[in-house]
mmCIF file of C-alpha atoms in Angstrom:
data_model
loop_
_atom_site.group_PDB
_atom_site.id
_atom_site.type_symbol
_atom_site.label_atom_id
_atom_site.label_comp_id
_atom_site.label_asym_id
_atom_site.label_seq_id
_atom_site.Cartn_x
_atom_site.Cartn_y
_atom_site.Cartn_z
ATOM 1 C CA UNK A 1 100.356 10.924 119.256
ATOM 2 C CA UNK A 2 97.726 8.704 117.254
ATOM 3 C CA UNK A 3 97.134 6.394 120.675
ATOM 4 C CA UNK A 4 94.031 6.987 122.198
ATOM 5 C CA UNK A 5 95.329 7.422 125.757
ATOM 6 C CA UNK A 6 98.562 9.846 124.771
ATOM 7 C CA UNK A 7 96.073 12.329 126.161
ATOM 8 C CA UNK A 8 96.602 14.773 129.472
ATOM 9 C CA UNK A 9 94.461 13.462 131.401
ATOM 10 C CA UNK A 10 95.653 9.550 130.707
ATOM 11 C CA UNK A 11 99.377 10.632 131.190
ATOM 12 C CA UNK A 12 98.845 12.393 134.598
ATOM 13 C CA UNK A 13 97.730 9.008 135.902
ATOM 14 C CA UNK A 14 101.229 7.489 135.222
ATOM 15 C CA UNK A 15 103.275 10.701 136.106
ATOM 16 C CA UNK A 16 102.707 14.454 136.246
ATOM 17 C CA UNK A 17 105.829 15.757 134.393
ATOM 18 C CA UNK A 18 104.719 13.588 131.421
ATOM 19 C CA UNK A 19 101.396 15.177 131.385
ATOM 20 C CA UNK A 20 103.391 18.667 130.632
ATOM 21 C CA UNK A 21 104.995 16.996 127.799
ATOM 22 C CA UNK A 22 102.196 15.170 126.386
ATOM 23 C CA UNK A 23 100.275 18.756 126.549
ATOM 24 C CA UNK A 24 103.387 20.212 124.971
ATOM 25 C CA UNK A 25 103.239 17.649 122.195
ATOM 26 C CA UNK A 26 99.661 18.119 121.473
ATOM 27 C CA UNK A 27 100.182 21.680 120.992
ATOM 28 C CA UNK A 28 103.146 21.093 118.467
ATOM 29 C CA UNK A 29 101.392 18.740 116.591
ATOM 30 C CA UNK A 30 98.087 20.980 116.445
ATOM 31 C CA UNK A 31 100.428 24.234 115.643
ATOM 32 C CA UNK A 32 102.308 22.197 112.699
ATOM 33 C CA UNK A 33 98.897 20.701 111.605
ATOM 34 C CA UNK A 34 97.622 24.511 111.136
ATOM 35 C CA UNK A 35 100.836 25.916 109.805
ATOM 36 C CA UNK A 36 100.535 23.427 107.443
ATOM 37 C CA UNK A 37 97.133 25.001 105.883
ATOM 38 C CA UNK A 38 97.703 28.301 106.715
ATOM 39 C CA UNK A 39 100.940 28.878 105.298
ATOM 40 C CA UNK A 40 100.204 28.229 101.725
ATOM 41 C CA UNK A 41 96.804 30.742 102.238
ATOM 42 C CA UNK A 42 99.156 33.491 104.176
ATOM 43 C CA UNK A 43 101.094 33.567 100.983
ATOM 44 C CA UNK A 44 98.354 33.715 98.635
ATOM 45 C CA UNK A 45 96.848 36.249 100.717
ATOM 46 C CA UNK A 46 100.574 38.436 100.346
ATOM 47 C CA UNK A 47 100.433 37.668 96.524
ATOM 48 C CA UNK A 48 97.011 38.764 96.052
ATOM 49 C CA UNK A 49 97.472 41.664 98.540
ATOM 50 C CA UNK A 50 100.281 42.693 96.411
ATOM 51 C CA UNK A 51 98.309 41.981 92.714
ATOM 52 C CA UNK A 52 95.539 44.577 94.583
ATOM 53 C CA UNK A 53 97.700 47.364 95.876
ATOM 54 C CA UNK A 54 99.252 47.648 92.081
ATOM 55 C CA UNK A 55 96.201 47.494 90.521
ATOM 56 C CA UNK A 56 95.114 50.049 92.909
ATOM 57 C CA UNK A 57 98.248 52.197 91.948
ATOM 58 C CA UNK A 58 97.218 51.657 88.422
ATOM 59 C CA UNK A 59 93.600 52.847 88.200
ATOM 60 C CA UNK A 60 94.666 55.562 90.654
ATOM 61 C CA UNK A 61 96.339 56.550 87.728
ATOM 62 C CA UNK A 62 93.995 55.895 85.795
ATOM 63 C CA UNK A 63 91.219 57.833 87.371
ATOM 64 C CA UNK A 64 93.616 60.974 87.594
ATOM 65 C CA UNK A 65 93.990 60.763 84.175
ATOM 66 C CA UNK A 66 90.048 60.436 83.822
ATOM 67 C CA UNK A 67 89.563 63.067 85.579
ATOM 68 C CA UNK A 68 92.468 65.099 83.634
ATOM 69 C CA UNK A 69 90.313 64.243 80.414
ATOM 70 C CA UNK A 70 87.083 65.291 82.206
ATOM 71 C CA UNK A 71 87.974 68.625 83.055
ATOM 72 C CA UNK A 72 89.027 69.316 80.029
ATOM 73 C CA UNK A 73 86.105 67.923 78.120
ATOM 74 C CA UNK A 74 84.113 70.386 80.458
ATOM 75 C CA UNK A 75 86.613 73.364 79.612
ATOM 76 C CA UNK A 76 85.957 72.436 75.712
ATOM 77 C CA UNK A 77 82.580 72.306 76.751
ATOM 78 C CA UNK A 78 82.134 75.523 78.318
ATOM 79 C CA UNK A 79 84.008 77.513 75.613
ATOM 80 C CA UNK A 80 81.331 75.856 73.204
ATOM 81 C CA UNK A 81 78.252 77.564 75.053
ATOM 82 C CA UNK A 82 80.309 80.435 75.521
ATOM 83 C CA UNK A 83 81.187 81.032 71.594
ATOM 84 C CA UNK A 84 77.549 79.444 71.238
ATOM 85 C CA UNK A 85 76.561 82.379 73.064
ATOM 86 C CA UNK A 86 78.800 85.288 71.331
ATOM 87 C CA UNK A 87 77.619 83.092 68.129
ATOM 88 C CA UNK A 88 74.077 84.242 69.046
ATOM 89 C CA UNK A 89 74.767 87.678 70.508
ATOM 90 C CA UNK A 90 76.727 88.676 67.038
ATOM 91 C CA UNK A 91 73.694 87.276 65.160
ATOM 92 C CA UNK A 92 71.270 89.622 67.188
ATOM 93 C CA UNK A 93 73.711 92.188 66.763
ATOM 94 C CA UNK A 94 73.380 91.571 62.987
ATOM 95 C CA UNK A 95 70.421 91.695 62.882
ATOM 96 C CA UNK A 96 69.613 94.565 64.561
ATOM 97 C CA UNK A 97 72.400 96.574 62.801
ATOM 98 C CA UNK A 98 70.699 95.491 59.378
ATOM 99 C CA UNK A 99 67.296 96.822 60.180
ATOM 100 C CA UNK A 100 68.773 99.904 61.659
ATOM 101 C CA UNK A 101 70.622 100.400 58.566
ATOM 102 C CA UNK A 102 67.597 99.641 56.317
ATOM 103 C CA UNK A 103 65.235 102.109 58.180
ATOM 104 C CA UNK A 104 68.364 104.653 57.992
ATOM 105 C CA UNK A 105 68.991 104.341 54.304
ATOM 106 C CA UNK A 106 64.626 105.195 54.248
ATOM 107 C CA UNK A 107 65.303 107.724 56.538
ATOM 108 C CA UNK A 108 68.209 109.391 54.058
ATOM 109 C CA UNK A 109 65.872 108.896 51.214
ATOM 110 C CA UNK A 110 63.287 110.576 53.778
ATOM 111 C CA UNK A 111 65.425 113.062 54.154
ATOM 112 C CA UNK A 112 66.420 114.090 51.124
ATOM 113 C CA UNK A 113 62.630 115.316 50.122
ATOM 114 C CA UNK A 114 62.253 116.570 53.932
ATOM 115 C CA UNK A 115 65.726 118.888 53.195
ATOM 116 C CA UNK A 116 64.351 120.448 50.330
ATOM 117 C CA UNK A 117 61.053 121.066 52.226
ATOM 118 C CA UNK A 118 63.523 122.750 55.362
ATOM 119 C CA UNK A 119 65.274 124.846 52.514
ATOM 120 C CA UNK A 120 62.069 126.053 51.488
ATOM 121 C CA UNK A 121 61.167 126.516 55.127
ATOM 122 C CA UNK A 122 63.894 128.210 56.237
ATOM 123 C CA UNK A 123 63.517 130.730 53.059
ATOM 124 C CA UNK A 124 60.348 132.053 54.096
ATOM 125 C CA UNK A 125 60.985 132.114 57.555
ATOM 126 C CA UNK A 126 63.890 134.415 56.437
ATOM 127 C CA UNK A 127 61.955 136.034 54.393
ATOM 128 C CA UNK A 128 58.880 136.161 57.002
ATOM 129 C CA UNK A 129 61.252 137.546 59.858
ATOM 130 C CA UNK A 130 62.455 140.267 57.054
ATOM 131 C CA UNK A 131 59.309 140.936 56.435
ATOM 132 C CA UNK A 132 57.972 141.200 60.303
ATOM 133 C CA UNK A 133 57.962 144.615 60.713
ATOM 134 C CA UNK A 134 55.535 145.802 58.119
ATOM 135 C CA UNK A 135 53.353 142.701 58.654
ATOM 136 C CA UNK A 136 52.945 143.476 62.551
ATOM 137 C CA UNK A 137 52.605 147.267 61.577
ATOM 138 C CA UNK A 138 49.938 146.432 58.606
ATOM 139 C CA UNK A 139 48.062 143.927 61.426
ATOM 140 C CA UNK A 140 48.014 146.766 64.222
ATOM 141 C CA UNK A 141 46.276 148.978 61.609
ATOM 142 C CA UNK A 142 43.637 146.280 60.529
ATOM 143 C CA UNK A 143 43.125 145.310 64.211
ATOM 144 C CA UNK A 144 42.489 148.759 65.335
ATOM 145 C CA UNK A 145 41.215 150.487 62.257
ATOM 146 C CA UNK A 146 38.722 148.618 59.652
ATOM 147 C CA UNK A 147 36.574 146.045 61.906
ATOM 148 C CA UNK A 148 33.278 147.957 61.207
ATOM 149 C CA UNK A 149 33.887 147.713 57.164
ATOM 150 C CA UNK A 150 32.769 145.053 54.831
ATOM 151 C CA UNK A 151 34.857 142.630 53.336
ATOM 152 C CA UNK A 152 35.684 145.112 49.758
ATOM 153 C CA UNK A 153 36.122 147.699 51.387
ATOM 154 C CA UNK A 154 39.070 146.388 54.008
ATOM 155 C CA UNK A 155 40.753 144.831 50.920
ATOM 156 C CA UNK A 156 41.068 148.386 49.231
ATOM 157 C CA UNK A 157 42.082 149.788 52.634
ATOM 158 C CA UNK A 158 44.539 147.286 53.099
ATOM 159 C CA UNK A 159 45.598 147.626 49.236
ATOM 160 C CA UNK A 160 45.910 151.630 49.890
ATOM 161 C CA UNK A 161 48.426 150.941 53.178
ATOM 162 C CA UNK A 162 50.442 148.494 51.752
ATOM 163 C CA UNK A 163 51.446 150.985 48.703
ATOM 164 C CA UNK A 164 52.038 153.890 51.316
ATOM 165 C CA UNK A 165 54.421 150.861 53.351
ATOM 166 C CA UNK A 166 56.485 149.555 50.718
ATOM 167 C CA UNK A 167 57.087 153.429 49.366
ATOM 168 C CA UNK A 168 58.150 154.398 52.826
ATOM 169 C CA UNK A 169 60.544 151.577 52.212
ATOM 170 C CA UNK A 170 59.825 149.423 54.947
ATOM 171 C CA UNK A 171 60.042 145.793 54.622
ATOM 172 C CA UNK A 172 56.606 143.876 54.113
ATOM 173 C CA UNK A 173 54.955 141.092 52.420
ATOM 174 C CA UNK A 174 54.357 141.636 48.691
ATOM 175 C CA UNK A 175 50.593 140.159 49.523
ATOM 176 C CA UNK A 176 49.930 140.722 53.244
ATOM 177 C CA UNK A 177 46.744 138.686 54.754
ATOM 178 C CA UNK A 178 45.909 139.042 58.346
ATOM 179 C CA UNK A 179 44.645 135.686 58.809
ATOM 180 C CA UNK A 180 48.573 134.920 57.401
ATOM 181 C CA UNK A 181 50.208 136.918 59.638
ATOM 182 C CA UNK A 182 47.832 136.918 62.974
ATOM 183 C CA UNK A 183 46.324 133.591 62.774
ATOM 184 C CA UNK A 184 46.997 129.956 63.730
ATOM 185 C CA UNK A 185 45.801 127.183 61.604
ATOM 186 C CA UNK A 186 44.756 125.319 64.512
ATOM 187 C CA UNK A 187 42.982 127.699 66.104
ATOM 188 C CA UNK A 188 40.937 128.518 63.211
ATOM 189 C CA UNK A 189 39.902 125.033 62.770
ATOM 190 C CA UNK A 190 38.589 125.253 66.599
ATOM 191 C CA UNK A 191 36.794 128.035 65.605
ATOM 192 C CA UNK A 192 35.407 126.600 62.735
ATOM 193 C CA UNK A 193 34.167 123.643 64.495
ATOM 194 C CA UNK A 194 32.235 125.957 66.613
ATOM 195 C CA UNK A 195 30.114 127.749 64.568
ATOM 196 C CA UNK A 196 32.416 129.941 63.277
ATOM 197 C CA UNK A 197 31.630 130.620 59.551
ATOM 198 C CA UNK A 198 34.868 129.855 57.317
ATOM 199 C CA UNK A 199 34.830 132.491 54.630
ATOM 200 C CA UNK A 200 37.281 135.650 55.331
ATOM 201 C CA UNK A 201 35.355 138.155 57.228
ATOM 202 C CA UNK A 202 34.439 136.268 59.884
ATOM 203 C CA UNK A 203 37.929 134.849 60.425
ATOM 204 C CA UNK A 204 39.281 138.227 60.007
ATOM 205 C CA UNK A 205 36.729 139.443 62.410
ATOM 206 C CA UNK A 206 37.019 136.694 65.139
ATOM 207 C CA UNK A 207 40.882 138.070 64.780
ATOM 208 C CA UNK A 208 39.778 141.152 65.893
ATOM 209 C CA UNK A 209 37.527 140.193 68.443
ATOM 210 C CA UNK A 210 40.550 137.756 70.281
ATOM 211 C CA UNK A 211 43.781 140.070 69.633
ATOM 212 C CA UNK A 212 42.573 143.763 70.137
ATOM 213 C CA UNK A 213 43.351 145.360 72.926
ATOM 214 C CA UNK A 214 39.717 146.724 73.553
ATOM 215 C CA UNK A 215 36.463 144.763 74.194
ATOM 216 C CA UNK A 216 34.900 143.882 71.023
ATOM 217 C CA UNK A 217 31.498 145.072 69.621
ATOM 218 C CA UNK A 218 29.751 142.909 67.358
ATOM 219 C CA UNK A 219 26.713 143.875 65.123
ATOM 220 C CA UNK A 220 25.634 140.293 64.898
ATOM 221 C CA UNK A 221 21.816 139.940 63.180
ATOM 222 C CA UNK A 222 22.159 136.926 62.101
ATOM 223 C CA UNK A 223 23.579 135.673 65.617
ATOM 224 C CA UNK A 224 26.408 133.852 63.674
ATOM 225 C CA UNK A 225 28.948 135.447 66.241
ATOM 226 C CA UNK A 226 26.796 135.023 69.396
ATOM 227 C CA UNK A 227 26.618 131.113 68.724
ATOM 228 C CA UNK A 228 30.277 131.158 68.029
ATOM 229 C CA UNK A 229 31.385 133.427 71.493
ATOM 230 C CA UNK A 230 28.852 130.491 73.256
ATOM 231 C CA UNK A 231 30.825 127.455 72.023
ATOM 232 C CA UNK A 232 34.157 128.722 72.424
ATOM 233 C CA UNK A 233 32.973 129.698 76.181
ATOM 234 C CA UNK A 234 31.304 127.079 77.150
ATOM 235 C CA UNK A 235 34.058 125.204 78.853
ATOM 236 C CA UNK A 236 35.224 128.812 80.369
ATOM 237 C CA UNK A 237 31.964 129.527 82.113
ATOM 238 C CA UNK A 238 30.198 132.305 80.050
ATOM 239 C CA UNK A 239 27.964 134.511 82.088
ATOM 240 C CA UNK A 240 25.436 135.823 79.429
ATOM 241 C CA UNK A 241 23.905 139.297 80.696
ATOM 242 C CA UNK A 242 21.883 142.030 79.636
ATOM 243 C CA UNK A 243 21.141 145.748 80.930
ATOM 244 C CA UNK A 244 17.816 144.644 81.863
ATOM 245 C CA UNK A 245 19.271 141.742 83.868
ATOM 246 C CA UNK A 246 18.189 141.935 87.692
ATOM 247 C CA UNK A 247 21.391 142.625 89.737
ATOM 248 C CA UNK A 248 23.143 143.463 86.834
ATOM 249 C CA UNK A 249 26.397 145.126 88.284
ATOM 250 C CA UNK A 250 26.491 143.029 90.906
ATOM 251 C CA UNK A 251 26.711 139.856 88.552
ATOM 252 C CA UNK A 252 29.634 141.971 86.321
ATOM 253 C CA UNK A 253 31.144 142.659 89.022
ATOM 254 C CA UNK A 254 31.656 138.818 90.431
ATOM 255 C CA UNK A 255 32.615 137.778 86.826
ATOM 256 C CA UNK A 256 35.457 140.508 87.186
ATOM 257 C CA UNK A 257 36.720 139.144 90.093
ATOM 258 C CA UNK A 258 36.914 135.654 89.553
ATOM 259 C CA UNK A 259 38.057 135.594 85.796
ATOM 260 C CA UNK A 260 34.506 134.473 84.286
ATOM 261 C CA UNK A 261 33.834 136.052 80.522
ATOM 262 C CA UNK A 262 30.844 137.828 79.807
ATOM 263 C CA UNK A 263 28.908 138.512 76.894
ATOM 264 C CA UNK A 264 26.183 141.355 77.333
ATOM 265 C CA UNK A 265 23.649 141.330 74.602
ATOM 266 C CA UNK A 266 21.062 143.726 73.018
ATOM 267 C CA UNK A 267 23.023 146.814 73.702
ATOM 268 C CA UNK A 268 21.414 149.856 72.298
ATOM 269 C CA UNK A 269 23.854 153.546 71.003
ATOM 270 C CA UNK A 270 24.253 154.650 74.977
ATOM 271 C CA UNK A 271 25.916 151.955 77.602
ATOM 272 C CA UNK A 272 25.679 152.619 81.367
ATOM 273 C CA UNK A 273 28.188 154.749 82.155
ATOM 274 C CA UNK A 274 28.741 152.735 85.810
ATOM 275 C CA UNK A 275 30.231 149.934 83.583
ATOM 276 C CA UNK A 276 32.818 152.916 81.856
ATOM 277 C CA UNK A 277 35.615 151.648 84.098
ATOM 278 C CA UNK A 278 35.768 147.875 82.535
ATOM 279 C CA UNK A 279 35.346 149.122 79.206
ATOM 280 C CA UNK A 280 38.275 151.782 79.928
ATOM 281 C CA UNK A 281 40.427 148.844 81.788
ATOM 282 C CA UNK A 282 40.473 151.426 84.717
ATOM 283 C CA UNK A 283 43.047 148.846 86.448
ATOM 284 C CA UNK A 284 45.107 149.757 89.516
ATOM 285 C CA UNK A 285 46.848 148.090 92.289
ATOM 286 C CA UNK A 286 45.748 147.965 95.622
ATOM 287 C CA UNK A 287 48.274 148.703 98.710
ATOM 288 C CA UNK A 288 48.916 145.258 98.915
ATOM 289 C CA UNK A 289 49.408 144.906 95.442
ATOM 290 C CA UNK A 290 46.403 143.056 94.146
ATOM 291 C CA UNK A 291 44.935 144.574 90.926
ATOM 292 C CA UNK A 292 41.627 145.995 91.605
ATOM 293 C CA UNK A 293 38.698 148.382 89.563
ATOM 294 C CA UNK A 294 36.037 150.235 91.189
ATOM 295 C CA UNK A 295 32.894 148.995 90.125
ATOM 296 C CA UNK A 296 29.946 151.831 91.374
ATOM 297 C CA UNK A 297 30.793 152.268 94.718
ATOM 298 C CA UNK A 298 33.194 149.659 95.660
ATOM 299 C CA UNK A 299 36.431 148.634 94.584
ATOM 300 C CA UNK A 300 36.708 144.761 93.334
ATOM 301 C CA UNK A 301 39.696 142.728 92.649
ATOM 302 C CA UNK A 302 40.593 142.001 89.042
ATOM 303 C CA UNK A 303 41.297 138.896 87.116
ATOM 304 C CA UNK A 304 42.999 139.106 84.257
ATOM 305 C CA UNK A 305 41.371 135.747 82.704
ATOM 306 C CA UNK A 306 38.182 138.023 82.818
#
């Protein structure tokens, strides 16, 4: 094999057969030559094949038990925020039921004055709704009865009815007051802020001018009434009139009918007599139902915010 002509080519020159077995030989000698080297690789190769597939086994494992750990690490970690977040909720809770039990313990101490206040409350409403009958009876008569008198004079009046009322045994106050009975704090302050003076008779007569059923007629020198009637009218349109005024009727008769009030000033002991039907409230209904007065010589509709 080592001679330099044992090759194919030198060996067909001598015979052809030979060349098959020197090609034969070659490829013996070549396959033992690689076998040789190979072999001891192949089987390293297996070894370490084998060393890799168990260590692949192994952190298989491994990484299923990783990932065993890791899901419950993010369970554990979950139920932490969650308790985290009842933790905070419960404090809010708390919180808020501490301040709503400190403003309800002020409220009970609140309370406690503000029942005795009720009690009292509820006592003179009793006592007020006992009471109603002769205090609405007493107010009729003052409305209707003593708005031309002075101030002395109504007291005694009133002083004179209440003894007749309480000996016909009907139920009144033991010190009846108009401005009590008929009045409204609030409104009185209005009044008061516009011009209205604040001592008794002029309440008590701006009373009488808002709640009687006719229109009111006020001796006024002073003009403390007029100013008063002007401010509290301002905002409702006020028509301002006299007899003297041009068109005079025909201006009375337009505030009728769309709701304006009127005040008519300088009014001397006779009135027209073609204005008799407003001051009567000669109000009737139409066909059609629409509430109308005749006015001279036609018939006009009637508002009732006139």
């Amino acid at each position: 094999i080592n001679r330099k002509d044992f090759v194919p080519a030198e060996v067909e020159k001598k015979s052809l057969a030979a060349k098959s077995m020197c090609e034969w030989v070659l490829a013996l000698d070549k396959y033992a030559y690689v076998l040789k080297k190979v072999a001891p690789k192949q089987a390293k190769y297996e070894e370490v094949s084998a060393v890799l597939k168990s260590a692949k086994e192994a952190l298989a494992v491994k990484e299923a038990e990783l990932k065993e750990v890791t899901d419950k690490v993010a369970a554990l970690e979950a139920a932490c925020l969650s308790m985290e977040e009842e933790k905070r909720q419960l404090e809010e809770d708390m919180d808020r039921c501490e301040k709503r039990m400190n403003r309800a313990e002020k409220l009970v101490v609140l309370l406690e004055d503000e029942g005795i206040r009720w009690k009292e409350t509820v006592t003179s409403m009793e006592r007020e709704i006992e009471e109603l009958v002769g205090n609405v009876f007493l107010s009729a008569a003052c409305i209707s009865y003593f708005g031309a008198f002075t101030g002395l004079f109504r007291e005694k009046l009133v002083t004179q009815w209440l003894e007749h009322v309480k000996q016909k045994g009907i139920p009144v106050a033991e010190r009846f007051d108009l401005i009590r009975v008929m009045g409204d704090p609030v409104t009185i302050r209005g009044w008061n802020i516009a011009s209205l003076p604040t001592d008794q008779v002029s309440i008590e007569n701006a009373i009488l001018a808002t709640q009687a059923q006719r229109w009111p007629l006020m001796i006024d020198p002073e003009e403390q009434g007029k100013k008063w009637l002007q401010n509290i009218g301002k905002n409702d349109g006020l028509i301002e009139l006299r007899f003297t005024t041009p068109n005079f009727l025909r201006t009375l008769g337009s505030a009728v009918s769309i709701g304006k009030p009127v005040l008519v000033e300088d009014i001397g002991e006779t009135l027209d007599p073609g204005i008799d039907p407003i001051l009567l409230k000669q109000v009737f209904k139409s066909g059609s139902g629409i509430k109308q007065i005749r006015l001279g010589d036609s018939n006009l509709d009637y508002d009732d915010n006139f």
